[in-house]
C-alpha positions as MATLAB code, in Angstrom:
seq = 'GSKSDTYPDNLWEKTLAVNVSAPFRLTNLVAKSMKDNGSGSIINITSLNAELAFPKNPAYMASKGALKQLTKSLAYDLGQYGIRANNIGPGYIKTAMTDKSWNDSKMHSERRDRTILGRWGHPEDLIGAVIFLASNASSFVTGQDLYVDGGWPQKLADHIYDRFIEGELTKGQEFRILDIGCCTGDALKMFNRRNNLELYGIDIRDEKQEGYVFKECNLETDKIPFEDNTFDFIYSKSVLE';
ca = [
     156.261  -41.334  -60.524;
     154.256  -44.077  -62.175;
     155.009  -47.597  -63.309;
     155.573  -48.231  -67.004;
     152.082  -49.625  -67.614;
     150.364  -46.558  -66.109;
     152.798  -43.814  -67.113;
     150.975  -40.841  -68.731;
     151.594  -40.394  -72.457;
     152.017  -36.625  -72.139;
     154.786  -36.988  -69.551;
     156.512  -39.589  -71.720;
     156.502  -37.260  -74.740;
     157.572  -34.219  -72.721;
     160.476  -36.021  -71.047;
     161.839  -37.377  -74.320;
     161.436  -33.977  -75.950;
     163.507  -32.296  -73.230;
     166.120  -35.000  -72.666;
     166.641  -36.318  -76.197;
     165.147  -34.108  -78.915;
     166.401  -30.831  -77.457;
     170.057  -31.938  -77.163;
     169.882  -33.358  -80.697;
     168.588  -30.103  -82.188;
     170.959  -27.925  -80.159;
     173.881  -30.036  -81.314;
     172.881  -29.576  -84.939;
     172.931  -25.811  -84.406;
     176.286  -25.528  -82.644;
     177.935  -28.139  -84.854;
     177.782  -25.726  -87.807;
     180.092  -23.253  -86.067;
     182.292  -26.043  -84.711;
     182.777  -27.412  -88.230;
     183.903  -23.994  -89.434;
     186.394  -23.813  -86.558;
     187.646  -27.341  -87.115;
     187.154  -28.296  -83.481;
     184.647  -28.438  -80.661;
     183.545  -30.337  -77.606;
     179.954  -31.430  -77.004;
     179.108  -32.486  -73.449;
     175.748  -34.054  -72.720;
     174.496  -34.670  -69.189;
     173.102  -38.164  -68.904;
     172.662  -39.868  -65.553;
     173.394  -42.926  -63.493;
     169.966  -43.878  -64.848;
     171.508  -44.408  -68.274;
     173.081  -47.553  -66.781;
     170.750  -48.644  -63.985;
     166.966  -48.726  -63.919;
     165.097  -47.188  -61.012;
     161.393  -47.712  -60.346;
     158.437  -45.597  -61.477;
     160.217  -43.300  -63.913;
     160.359  -45.071  -67.292;
     160.535  -41.921  -69.419;
     163.563  -40.595  -67.553;
     165.334  -43.958  -67.762;
     164.611  -44.324  -71.466;
     165.550  -40.742  -72.306;
     168.881  -40.831  -70.488;
     169.757  -44.146  -72.120;
     168.852  -42.666  -75.499;
     170.935  -39.550  -74.848;
     173.902  -41.722  -73.936;
     173.721  -43.479  -77.299;
     172.973  -40.254  -79.187;
     176.238  -38.828  -77.900;
     178.143  -41.828  -79.171;
     176.507  -41.426  -82.569;
     177.462  -37.747  -82.615;
     181.046  -38.617  -81.704;
     181.201  -40.965  -84.676;
     179.560  -38.618  -87.190;
     181.279  -35.396  -86.127;
     184.748  -36.723  -85.369;
     185.884  -36.090  -88.922;
     185.435  -32.364  -88.285;
     187.539  -32.389  -85.116;
     184.440  -32.321  -82.910;
     184.352  -34.498  -79.811;
     181.205  -35.641  -77.984;
     181.106  -37.144  -74.496;
     178.677  -37.723  -71.653;
     178.820  -36.823  -67.982;
     176.592  -39.054  -65.876;
     175.821  -37.660  -62.418;
     174.672  -39.853  -59.579;
     172.458  -38.468  -56.831;
     173.208  -34.743  -56.755;
     171.527  -32.281  -54.391;
     169.340  -30.225  -56.718;
     165.744  -29.051  -56.851;
     164.854  -32.279  -58.666;
     166.134  -34.421  -55.781;
     164.689  -32.320  -52.951;
     162.175  -35.025  -52.034;
     164.863  -37.664  -51.545;
     167.247  -35.224  -49.867;
     164.672  -34.119  -47.299;
     163.385  -37.617  -46.530;
     165.711  -39.023  -43.859;
     165.267  -42.658  -44.936;
     165.717  -41.985  -48.656;
     168.575  -39.602  -47.961;
     170.546  -42.166  -45.968;
     169.778  -44.997  -48.406;
     171.170  -43.031  -51.345;
     174.151  -41.826  -49.327;
     175.026  -45.342  -48.199;
     174.843  -46.729  -51.753;
     177.957  -44.753  -52.682;
     181.525  -45.756  -51.939;
     182.282  -42.216  -50.758;
     179.380  -42.258  -48.317;
     177.778  -38.969  -49.338;
     175.515  -37.248  -51.813;
     176.978  -35.281  -54.665;
     176.750  -31.507  -55.089;
     176.649  -29.506  -58.333;
     180.240  -28.354  -57.825;
     181.353  -31.991  -57.954;
     180.718  -31.864  -61.706;
     183.053  -28.925  -62.328;
     186.222  -30.973  -62.774;
     184.599  -33.372  -65.225;
     183.189  -30.506  -67.303;
     186.517  -28.660  -67.423;
     188.338  -31.830  -68.428;
     185.969  -32.685  -71.285;
     185.693  -29.069  -72.483;
     189.448  -28.494  -72.577;
     192.324  -29.777  -74.672;
     193.243  -32.036  -71.757;
     190.718  -34.447  -73.273;
     191.644  -33.839  -76.903;
     191.882  -37.598  -77.564;
     188.696  -38.476  -75.683;
     185.397  -38.886  -77.513;
     182.329  -41.079  -77.337;
     182.905  -41.755  -73.633;
     180.792  -41.801  -70.475;
     182.285  -40.134  -67.388;
     180.248  -40.940  -64.298;
     180.360  -38.654  -61.292;
     178.377  -40.793  -58.883;
     180.500  -41.473  -55.816;
     181.104  -45.038  -56.968;
     177.440  -46.125  -56.858;
     177.581  -49.072  -59.342;
     180.827  -50.397  -57.879;
     179.152  -50.804  -54.503;
     176.273  -52.907  -55.830;
     177.889  -56.135  -54.676;
     178.033  -54.788  -51.121;
     174.406  -53.730  -51.432;
     173.405  -57.242  -52.469;
     175.364  -58.660  -49.565;
     173.745  -56.349  -47.018;
     170.257  -56.916  -48.333;
     170.206  -60.643  -49.026;
     173.025  -62.298  -47.137;
     173.907  -60.735  -43.809;
     172.228  -62.519  -40.925;
     170.140  -64.711  -43.214;
     172.474  -67.534  -44.148;
     174.682  -69.935  -42.238;
     177.970  -71.505  -43.246;
     177.605  -74.248  -45.799;
     174.087  -73.202  -46.752;
     173.198  -73.146  -50.426;
     172.154  -69.794  -51.865;
     171.182  -69.633  -55.529;
     171.750  -66.494  -57.558;
     170.566  -66.126  -61.149;
     172.731  -63.483  -62.785;
     171.715  -61.796  -66.021;
     174.973  -60.641  -67.538;
     176.413  -58.877  -64.526;
     178.727  -59.379  -61.569;
     177.848  -62.767  -60.117;
     181.489  -63.808  -60.198;
     182.785  -60.943  -58.077;
     179.753  -60.942  -55.786;
     179.882  -64.655  -55.053;
     183.607  -64.583  -54.407;
     183.021  -61.872  -51.830;
     180.088  -63.710  -50.256;
     182.034  -66.952  -50.024;
     185.083  -65.242  -48.587;
     183.068  -63.552  -45.860;
     180.842  -66.423  -44.788;
     182.334  -69.593  -46.251;
     179.019  -70.210  -47.971;
     178.368  -72.663  -50.739;
     176.866  -70.299  -53.295;
     175.618  -71.249  -56.725;
     175.554  -68.829  -59.638;
     174.424  -68.975  -63.224;
     175.643  -66.458  -65.762;
     174.359  -66.115  -69.310;
     177.815  -64.935  -70.377;
     178.834  -68.588  -70.115;
     182.172  -67.707  -68.541;
     184.229  -69.888  -66.234;
     184.623  -68.455  -62.763;
     186.911  -69.312  -59.883;
     186.781  -69.028  -56.114;
     183.306  -70.418  -55.464;
     180.953  -73.178  -56.512;
     179.775  -72.248  -60.000;
     177.397  -74.280  -62.136;
     178.009  -73.072  -65.658;
     175.014  -72.737  -67.923;
     173.887  -70.828  -70.982;
     170.285  -69.880  -70.323;
     169.532  -69.622  -74.031;
     170.392  -73.232  -74.766;
     170.733  -75.146  -71.494;
     168.393  -76.033  -68.714;
     168.868  -74.510  -65.293;
     170.949  -77.090  -63.366;
     168.589  -77.253  -60.407;
     165.773  -79.756  -60.405;
     163.226  -77.320  -59.014;
     164.445  -74.424  -61.218;
     164.227  -71.930  -58.365;
     166.557  -69.220  -57.117;
     166.919  -67.199  -53.943;
     167.861  -64.078  -55.849;
     167.677  -62.921  -59.462;
     170.078  -60.102  -60.284;
     170.594  -57.964  -63.373;
     172.954  -55.036  -63.884;
     170.091  -53.020  -65.323;
     167.636  -53.603  -62.468;
     167.924  -51.882  -59.105;
     164.930  -51.733  -56.793;
];
């Protein structure tokens, strides 16, 4: 892949055509029959990448995010005809597209260890989600995102801990985390509980937190409450390197 500033225009256009334009046009075709029947279920396959950014693949990230929102728009517009629209977002699944990561021992283990279940997904892991959304069992479900990812996002706090905390800090040491609308509260509680650290967090949500030292600040209106305005770690839900 290539970084955003060097990504080829032709690959950008092709990826959006396949991942966004094609589902849109296909939906318009099948929706005609679904309207006549008074019911239907549209299932689009997004990705974990619709929630979290990964490096050197901007077109894929953008297209999956767009498809996620397209599905919600379809759910709104087609609901009056009894048509439901939902997304299934796979995590790392063993397919031809992920062969490189699967066959690289380092990348394979890194992706495996990011999940709560401690393994890669397989295509058959999606069967239950598809059956549920395609059947009347989900007759009151529309405009939703069902992720089949082994619990990848929920383990991010552990990933931060392993990467930035373990073996690097001592008890009572200050560690500054700048959070951009994510999980600083939960992460810092866990860090403090494990190491009895004095951790400082800033959250643009301007929420009060408990269980650790928290210096509340709204980054849009307030100054960062550290004289040198520096942080050990800047974290955003939408950035994962």
